[in-house]
């Protein structure tokens, strides 16, 4: 057996191994016998055909991969110890060629972690700021919340409440199907499907119409992200939102214990300030951690990333499988997954 310490990079040492042919032949023979026990060979019903007979029925290429891999896993621990390498994770075996046999052992080394001195970091907190526009936005939300809804006989406008049936399909397969669903027409009401609300403007009661929209790349269902969807909508009812004037009476409706609009604004500003202080503190901590990582030394083997990626991929496949009923449906959904994007 010839062992060559090839290179070390990214906290990973690569060893090239050329196994002894005689030793490998023992594993090849073992694989032949194992495969032979599962085959129906004339004159050998018990699965104990001689090696020469097995070689006539099984191509050597079929067993070489398993033979080299089993030999490699049996030998790799001793090889790593002989090379005075401290292995951090289970080594990864890659077959480089069959003839002459050669394989590679990727040995993950212990990560290097050197934490920077946090006392030397210069990170400035962001002072929380509450503007008049922030307060007005809260007042507008409350205005909508306590508004009344009156039936109208006119085309749809923004801030109407609709009762609709809606179906959505991608490649003729439904992903949305709702009947008698309440829908508040606002350009930001369905952010996961940009443009949906706009398609309803100027439509009429009892009207059925269809349109197409492209689902965003960050759509919640990754299988549908970026694809064109067909929608069909039927409007059963249109109701107009009647809004109160923002004054002292409005303020008392929102908060009966306040005496004026100005008092309500002060309360809203106080709560917004507290919320923004908490958000600012969270962002400040994140900035500190980010700066600490930036200034620290962190080196880890690429194998760790590969193993984690594989585990995430398997978890995602299992998630798809649990949501399907048949193997064909699973394979169909799996074929739709943009694997390269997920790996990123």
Short mmCIF file of C-alpha atoms in Angstrom, two decimals:
data_model
loop_
_atom_site.label_atom_id
_atom_site.label_comp_id
_atom_site.label_asym_id
_atom_site.label_seq_id
_atom_site.Cartn_x
_atom_site.Cartn_y
_atom_site.Cartn_z
CA UNK A 1 0.00 0.00 0.00
CA UNK A 2 1.32 3.41 -0.99
CA UNK A 3 0.23 6.38 1.15
CA UNK A 4 0.88 9.98 0.07
CA UNK A 5 0.16 13.04 2.21
CA UNK A 6 -1.23 15.16 -0.61
CA UNK A 7 -2.13 18.58 0.81
CA UNK A 8 -3.72 20.47 3.69
CA UNK A 9 -6.15 23.33 3.02
CA UNK A 10 -9.19 24.80 4.74
CA UNK A 11 -8.45 22.75 7.87
CA UNK A 12 -8.67 19.55 5.85
CA UNK A 13 -5.83 17.14 5.12
CA UNK A 14 -6.06 14.99 1.99
CA UNK A 15 -4.33 11.62 1.82
CA UNK A 16 -3.96 9.65 -1.42
CA UNK A 17 -3.90 5.87 -1.00
CA UNK A 18 -2.98 3.22 -3.58
CA UNK A 19 -3.97 -0.10 -1.94
CA UNK A 20 -2.14 -3.38 -2.43
CA UNK A 21 -3.73 -5.38 -5.23
CA UNK A 22 -3.58 -8.61 -3.25
CA UNK A 23 -5.35 -7.04 -0.29
CA UNK A 24 -7.98 -5.47 -2.53
CA UNK A 25 -8.60 -8.81 -4.26
CA UNK A 26 -9.75 -10.24 -0.92
CA UNK A 27 -12.42 -7.55 -0.69
CA UNK A 28 -13.40 -8.05 -4.32
CA UNK A 29 -13.88 -11.76 -3.66
CA UNK A 30 -15.96 -11.00 -0.55
CA UNK A 31 -18.21 -8.64 -2.55
CA UNK A 32 -18.62 -11.23 -5.31
CA UNK A 33 -19.75 -13.83 -2.78
CA UNK A 34 -22.13 -11.40 -1.12
CA UNK A 35 -23.73 -10.48 -4.44
CA UNK A 36 -23.80 -14.13 -5.52
CA UNK A 37 -25.98 -15.12 -2.58
CA UNK A 38 -28.68 -12.80 -3.93
CA UNK A 39 -28.54 -14.19 -7.47
CA UNK A 40 -30.27 -17.14 -9.07
CA UNK A 41 -27.47 -19.01 -10.90
CA UNK A 42 -28.20 -22.34 -12.61
CA UNK A 43 -26.77 -25.37 -10.77
CA UNK A 44 -26.09 -23.28 -7.66
CA UNK A 45 -29.49 -22.80 -5.96
CA UNK A 46 -27.88 -22.28 -2.53
CA UNK A 47 -26.04 -19.15 -3.71
CA UNK A 48 -22.61 -20.70 -3.19
CA UNK A 49 -21.31 -20.49 -6.74
CA UNK A 50 -17.50 -20.47 -7.12
CA UNK A 51 -15.78 -17.15 -7.77
CA UNK A 52 -14.97 -18.07 -11.37
CA UNK A 53 -18.67 -18.69 -12.03
CA UNK A 54 -19.67 -15.47 -10.29
CA UNK A 55 -17.23 -13.49 -12.42
CA UNK A 56 -19.00 -14.79 -15.51
CA UNK A 57 -22.30 -13.35 -14.27
CA UNK A 58 -21.12 -10.17 -12.50
CA UNK A 59 -18.90 -7.56 -14.13
CA UNK A 60 -15.89 -6.61 -12.05
CA UNK A 61 -16.79 -2.92 -12.33
CA UNK A 62 -19.95 -3.64 -10.34
CA UNK A 63 -17.99 -4.77 -7.31
CA UNK A 64 -14.87 -2.58 -7.47
CA UNK A 65 -16.57 0.47 -5.95
CA UNK A 66 -17.82 -1.43 -2.91
CA UNK A 67 -14.56 -3.31 -2.55
CA UNK A 68 -12.38 -0.16 -2.58
CA UNK A 69 -14.76 1.67 -0.26
CA UNK A 70 -14.86 -1.15 2.33
CA UNK A 71 -11.08 -1.54 2.19
CA UNK A 72 -10.65 2.21 2.61
CA UNK A 73 -12.90 2.41 5.66
CA UNK A 74 -11.14 -0.56 7.27
CA UNK A 75 -7.70 0.96 6.69
CA UNK A 76 -8.30 4.70 7.11
CA UNK A 77 -8.07 4.84 10.91
CA UNK A 78 -4.63 3.23 10.92
CA UNK A 79 -3.51 5.40 7.99
CA UNK A 80 -4.57 8.59 9.80
CA UNK A 81 -2.77 7.52 13.01
CA UNK A 82 0.39 6.61 11.08
CA UNK A 83 0.37 10.10 9.54
CA UNK A 84 0.15 11.67 13.03
CA UNK A 85 -3.08 13.46 12.16
CA UNK A 86 -5.72 14.24 14.77
CA UNK A 87 -9.05 13.60 13.11
CA UNK A 88 -11.96 15.84 14.16
CA UNK A 89 -14.82 14.24 12.23
CA UNK A 90 -15.49 10.98 10.44
CA UNK A 91 -13.18 10.96 7.41
CA UNK A 92 -14.67 11.13 3.94
CA UNK A 93 -13.61 8.58 1.31
CA UNK A 94 -13.57 9.41 -2.38
CA UNK A 95 -12.66 6.80 -5.01
CA UNK A 96 -10.37 8.42 -7.55
CA UNK A 97 -9.97 5.51 -9.98
CA UNK A 98 -10.48 1.77 -10.31
CA UNK A 99 -7.45 0.78 -12.40
CA UNK A 100 -4.99 0.99 -10.79
CA UNK A 101 -7.07 1.43 -7.62
CA UNK A 102 -6.66 4.76 -5.88
CA UNK A 103 -8.74 6.59 -3.30
CA UNK A 104 -8.59 9.79 -1.26
CA UNK A 105 -9.16 10.27 2.46
CA UNK A 106 -10.30 13.74 3.50
CA UNK A 107 -9.45 14.26 7.17
CA UNK A 108 -11.16 17.13 8.97
CA UNK A 109 -8.84 18.90 11.40
CA UNK A 110 -9.91 20.61 14.61
CA UNK A 111 -11.29 24.09 13.90
CA UNK A 112 -9.24 27.11 14.94
CA UNK A 113 -11.17 29.64 16.99
CA UNK A 114 -9.42 32.74 18.30
CA UNK A 115 -11.87 35.22 19.78
CA UNK A 116 -10.97 38.89 19.38
CA UNK A 117 -10.83 41.23 22.39
CA UNK A 118 -14.39 42.54 22.58
CA UNK A 119 -13.14 45.52 24.60
CA UNK A 120 -11.39 46.84 21.51
CA UNK A 121 -14.53 46.79 19.37
CA UNK A 122 -16.03 50.11 18.32
CA UNK A 123 -19.74 49.69 17.78
CA UNK A 124 -22.14 52.58 18.19
CA UNK A 125 -25.76 51.98 19.23
CA UNK A 126 -28.56 53.40 17.10
CA UNK A 127 -30.70 55.86 19.04
CA UNK A 128 -34.39 54.95 18.70
CA UNK A 129 -36.41 57.63 16.91
CA UNK A 130 -40.18 57.90 16.74
CA UNK A 131 -41.46 60.29 14.10
CA UNK A 132 -44.85 61.93 13.67
CA UNK A 133 -45.32 59.66 10.63
CA UNK A 134 -44.89 56.60 12.87
CA UNK A 135 -47.63 57.87 15.19
CA UNK A 136 -49.90 58.74 12.26
CA UNK A 137 -49.46 55.22 10.85
CA UNK A 138 -50.69 53.70 14.11
CA UNK A 139 -53.65 56.09 14.18
CA UNK A 140 -54.54 55.08 10.62
CA UNK A 141 -54.45 51.38 11.53
CA UNK A 142 -56.78 52.06 14.45
CA UNK A 143 -59.01 54.10 12.16
CA UNK A 144 -59.36 51.15 9.82
CA UNK A 145 -59.86 48.75 12.72
CA UNK A 146 -62.89 50.60 14.12
CA UNK A 147 -64.32 51.64 10.76
CA UNK A 148 -67.76 50.47 9.66
CA UNK A 149 -68.54 48.52 6.49
CA UNK A 150 -71.47 49.51 4.26
CA UNK A 151 -72.66 47.48 1.22
CA UNK A 152 -72.10 49.35 -2.06
CA UNK A 153 -73.07 48.78 -5.69
CA UNK A 154 -70.05 50.08 -7.57
CA UNK A 155 -66.65 48.85 -8.87
CA UNK A 156 -64.05 47.79 -6.31
CA UNK A 157 -61.78 50.44 -4.81
CA UNK A 158 -58.92 50.28 -2.34
CA UNK A 159 -60.00 49.70 1.27
CA UNK A 160 -63.13 47.81 0.24
CA UNK A 161 -63.89 44.53 1.97
CA UNK A 162 -64.79 41.79 -0.49
CA UNK A 163 -66.32 38.35 -0.17
CA UNK A 164 -64.66 36.30 -2.88
CA UNK A 165 -63.97 32.85 -4.24
CA UNK A 166 -60.39 32.49 -5.39
CA UNK A 167 -58.43 29.64 -6.95
CA UNK A 168 -54.78 29.69 -7.93
CA UNK A 169 -52.90 27.13 -10.00
CA UNK A 170 -49.34 26.58 -11.13
CA UNK A 171 -48.85 24.22 -14.07
CA UNK A 172 -52.57 23.37 -13.82
CA UNK A 173 -52.14 22.22 -10.19
CA UNK A 174 -54.07 24.15 -7.49
CA UNK A 175 -52.19 25.76 -4.61
CA UNK A 176 -54.95 28.15 -3.46
CA UNK A 177 -58.66 27.35 -3.21
CA UNK A 178 -60.91 29.50 -1.02
CA UNK A 179 -64.66 30.09 -1.04
CA UNK A 180 -66.55 33.00 0.51
CA UNK A 181 -63.29 34.37 1.81
CA UNK A 182 -63.03 37.88 3.24
CA UNK A 183 -60.45 40.02 1.48
CA UNK A 184 -59.52 43.57 2.39
CA UNK A 185 -58.31 45.32 -0.75
CA UNK A 186 -55.02 46.97 0.05
CA UNK A 187 -51.84 47.09 -2.00
CA UNK A 188 -49.92 45.64 0.95
CA UNK A 189 -52.54 43.17 2.22
CA UNK A 190 -51.05 40.12 0.44
CA UNK A 191 -47.33 40.91 0.29
CA UNK A 192 -46.46 37.28 -0.52
CA UNK A 193 -48.26 37.70 -3.88
CA UNK A 194 -47.41 41.19 -5.11
CA UNK A 195 -49.98 42.65 -7.48
CA UNK A 196 -52.92 40.51 -6.35
CA UNK A 197 -54.92 43.38 -4.81
CA UNK A 198 -54.35 45.59 -7.85
CA UNK A 199 -56.06 43.01 -10.07
CA UNK A 200 -59.30 43.43 -8.10
CA UNK A 201 -59.59 47.20 -8.58
CA UNK A 202 -62.55 48.24 -10.79
CA UNK A 203 -64.05 44.72 -10.76
CA UNK A 204 -67.77 44.39 -10.06
CA UNK A 205 -69.99 42.33 -7.79
CA UNK A 206 -70.96 38.91 -9.24
CA UNK A 207 -68.14 39.19 -11.76
CA UNK A 208 -65.77 36.29 -12.45
CA UNK A 209 -62.39 37.05 -14.00
CA UNK A 210 -58.94 35.53 -14.40
CA UNK A 211 -55.39 36.88 -14.43
CA UNK A 212 -51.78 35.77 -14.23
CA UNK A 213 -49.10 36.77 -11.72
CA UNK A 214 -45.53 35.65 -11.21
CA UNK A 215 -44.89 34.43 -7.68
CA UNK A 216 -41.85 36.10 -6.08
CA UNK A 217 -38.52 34.30 -5.72
CA UNK A 218 -38.90 34.40 -1.92
CA UNK A 219 -42.40 32.89 -1.97
CA UNK A 220 -43.05 30.74 1.10
CA UNK A 221 -43.45 27.55 -0.94
CA UNK A 222 -40.03 27.12 -2.57
CA UNK A 223 -41.49 24.69 -5.10
CA UNK A 224 -43.61 27.52 -6.54
CA UNK A 225 -41.21 30.44 -6.13
CA UNK A 226 -40.62 32.37 -9.34
CA UNK A 227 -43.32 30.51 -11.28
CA UNK A 228 -46.28 31.98 -13.15
CA UNK A 229 -49.63 31.39 -11.44
CA UNK A 230 -53.15 31.52 -12.88
CA UNK A 231 -55.85 33.00 -10.66
CA UNK A 232 -59.64 32.99 -11.00
CA UNK A 233 -61.69 35.27 -8.75
CA UNK A 234 -65.45 35.64 -8.25
CA UNK A 235 -66.67 38.64 -6.27
CA UNK A 236 -69.82 37.97 -4.22
CA UNK A 237 -70.02 41.14 -2.17
CA UNK A 238 -68.42 44.61 -1.99
CA UNK A 239 -68.44 46.69 1.18
CA UNK A 240 -67.00 50.16 1.62
CA UNK A 241 -64.98 50.99 4.71
CA UNK A 242 -66.35 54.14 6.36
CA UNK A 243 -63.62 55.80 8.42
CA UNK A 244 -63.99 58.14 11.39
CA UNK A 245 -62.37 61.54 11.37
CA UNK A 246 -59.26 61.58 13.53
CA UNK A 247 -60.22 63.84 16.44
CA UNK A 248 -60.91 63.70 20.17
CA UNK A 249 -64.04 61.56 19.72
CA UNK A 250 -62.04 59.09 17.64
CA UNK A 251 -59.36 58.97 20.36
CA UNK A 252 -61.97 58.07 22.99
CA UNK A 253 -63.28 55.25 20.81
CA UNK A 254 -59.78 53.81 20.52
CA UNK A 255 -58.92 54.27 24.21
CA UNK A 256 -61.87 55.17 26.44
CA UNK A 257 -59.54 56.23 29.28
CA UNK A 258 -57.98 59.12 27.31
CA UNK A 259 -59.57 62.55 27.13
CA UNK A 260 -58.11 63.88 23.88
CA UNK A 261 -56.37 63.02 20.65
CA UNK A 262 -53.17 64.58 21.93
CA UNK A 263 -53.16 62.28 24.94
CA UNK A 264 -53.65 59.27 22.68
CA UNK A 265 -50.75 60.39 20.49
CA UNK A 266 -48.50 60.70 23.56
CA UNK A 267 -49.44 57.15 24.62
CA UNK A 268 -48.76 55.78 21.15
CA UNK A 269 -45.42 57.60 21.02
CA UNK A 270 -44.46 56.17 24.42
CA UNK A 271 -45.19 52.56 23.39
CA UNK A 272 -43.49 53.00 20.00
CA UNK A 273 -40.42 54.37 21.76
CA UNK A 274 -40.28 51.33 24.04
CA UNK A 275 -40.63 48.98 21.05
CA UNK A 276 -37.92 50.79 19.10
CA UNK A 277 -35.62 50.78 22.12
CA UNK A 278 -35.97 46.99 22.33
CA UNK A 279 -35.38 46.63 18.58
CA UNK A 280 -32.38 48.96 18.76
CA UNK A 281 -30.91 46.92 21.63
CA UNK A 282 -31.33 43.70 19.63
CA UNK A 283 -29.68 45.25 16.55
CA UNK A 284 -26.86 46.60 18.74
CA UNK A 285 -26.17 43.14 20.14
CA UNK A 286 -26.23 41.69 16.62
CA UNK A 287 -23.75 44.34 15.47
CA UNK A 288 -21.44 43.49 18.38
CA UNK A 289 -21.57 39.78 17.55
CA UNK A 290 -21.01 40.54 13.86
CA UNK A 291 -18.02 42.77 14.63
CA UNK A 292 -16.62 40.16 17.01
CA UNK A 293 -16.87 37.47 14.33
CA UNK A 294 -15.29 39.83 11.79
CA UNK A 295 -12.29 40.49 14.01
CA UNK A 296 -11.91 36.93 15.29
CA UNK A 297 -10.10 34.08 13.58
CA UNK A 298 -12.33 31.17 12.64
CA UNK A 299 -11.08 28.36 10.43
CA UNK A 300 -13.04 25.16 10.01
CA UNK A 301 -12.93 22.18 7.64
CA UNK A 302 -15.05 22.37 4.52
CA UNK A 303 -16.28 18.86 5.37
CA UNK A 304 -18.30 20.35 8.23
CA UNK A 305 -20.20 22.51 5.74
CA UNK A 306 -20.65 19.59 3.34
CA UNK A 307 -22.04 17.34 6.07
CA UNK A 308 -24.41 20.05 7.30
CA UNK A 309 -25.56 20.76 3.74
CA UNK A 310 -26.26 17.08 3.14
CA UNK A 311 -28.22 16.87 6.38
CA UNK A 312 -30.31 19.92 5.46
CA UNK A 313 -30.99 18.43 2.03
CA UNK A 314 -32.11 15.14 3.57
CA UNK A 315 -34.34 16.98 6.03
CA UNK A 316 -35.90 18.95 3.18
CA UNK A 317 -36.48 15.78 1.15
CA UNK A 318 -38.12 14.18 4.19
CA UNK A 319 -40.36 17.23 4.57
CA UNK A 320 -41.47 16.88 0.95
CA UNK A 321 -42.04 13.15 1.38
CA UNK A 322 -44.23 13.65 4.44
CA UNK A 323 -46.43 16.06 2.46
CA UNK A 324 -47.03 13.63 -0.42
CA UNK A 325 -49.14 10.49 -0.59
CA UNK A 326 -47.48 8.47 -3.35
CA UNK A 327 -43.95 7.83 -4.56
CA UNK A 328 -44.74 9.34 -7.96
CA UNK A 329 -46.07 12.52 -6.32
CA UNK A 330 -42.92 12.68 -4.16
CA UNK A 331 -40.62 12.29 -7.17
CA UNK A 332 -42.60 14.89 -9.09
CA UNK A 333 -42.33 17.44 -6.29
CA UNK A 334 -38.68 16.60 -5.76
CA UNK A 335 -37.95 17.26 -9.43
CA UNK A 336 -39.40 20.76 -9.01
CA UNK A 337 -37.00 21.68 -6.21
CA UNK A 338 -34.19 24.06 -7.30
CA UNK A 339 -31.44 22.08 -5.53
CA UNK A 340 -28.63 24.45 -6.54
CA UNK A 341 -30.44 27.40 -4.97
CA UNK A 342 -31.16 25.49 -1.78
CA UNK A 343 -27.49 24.52 -1.42
CA UNK A 344 -26.56 28.19 -1.47
#
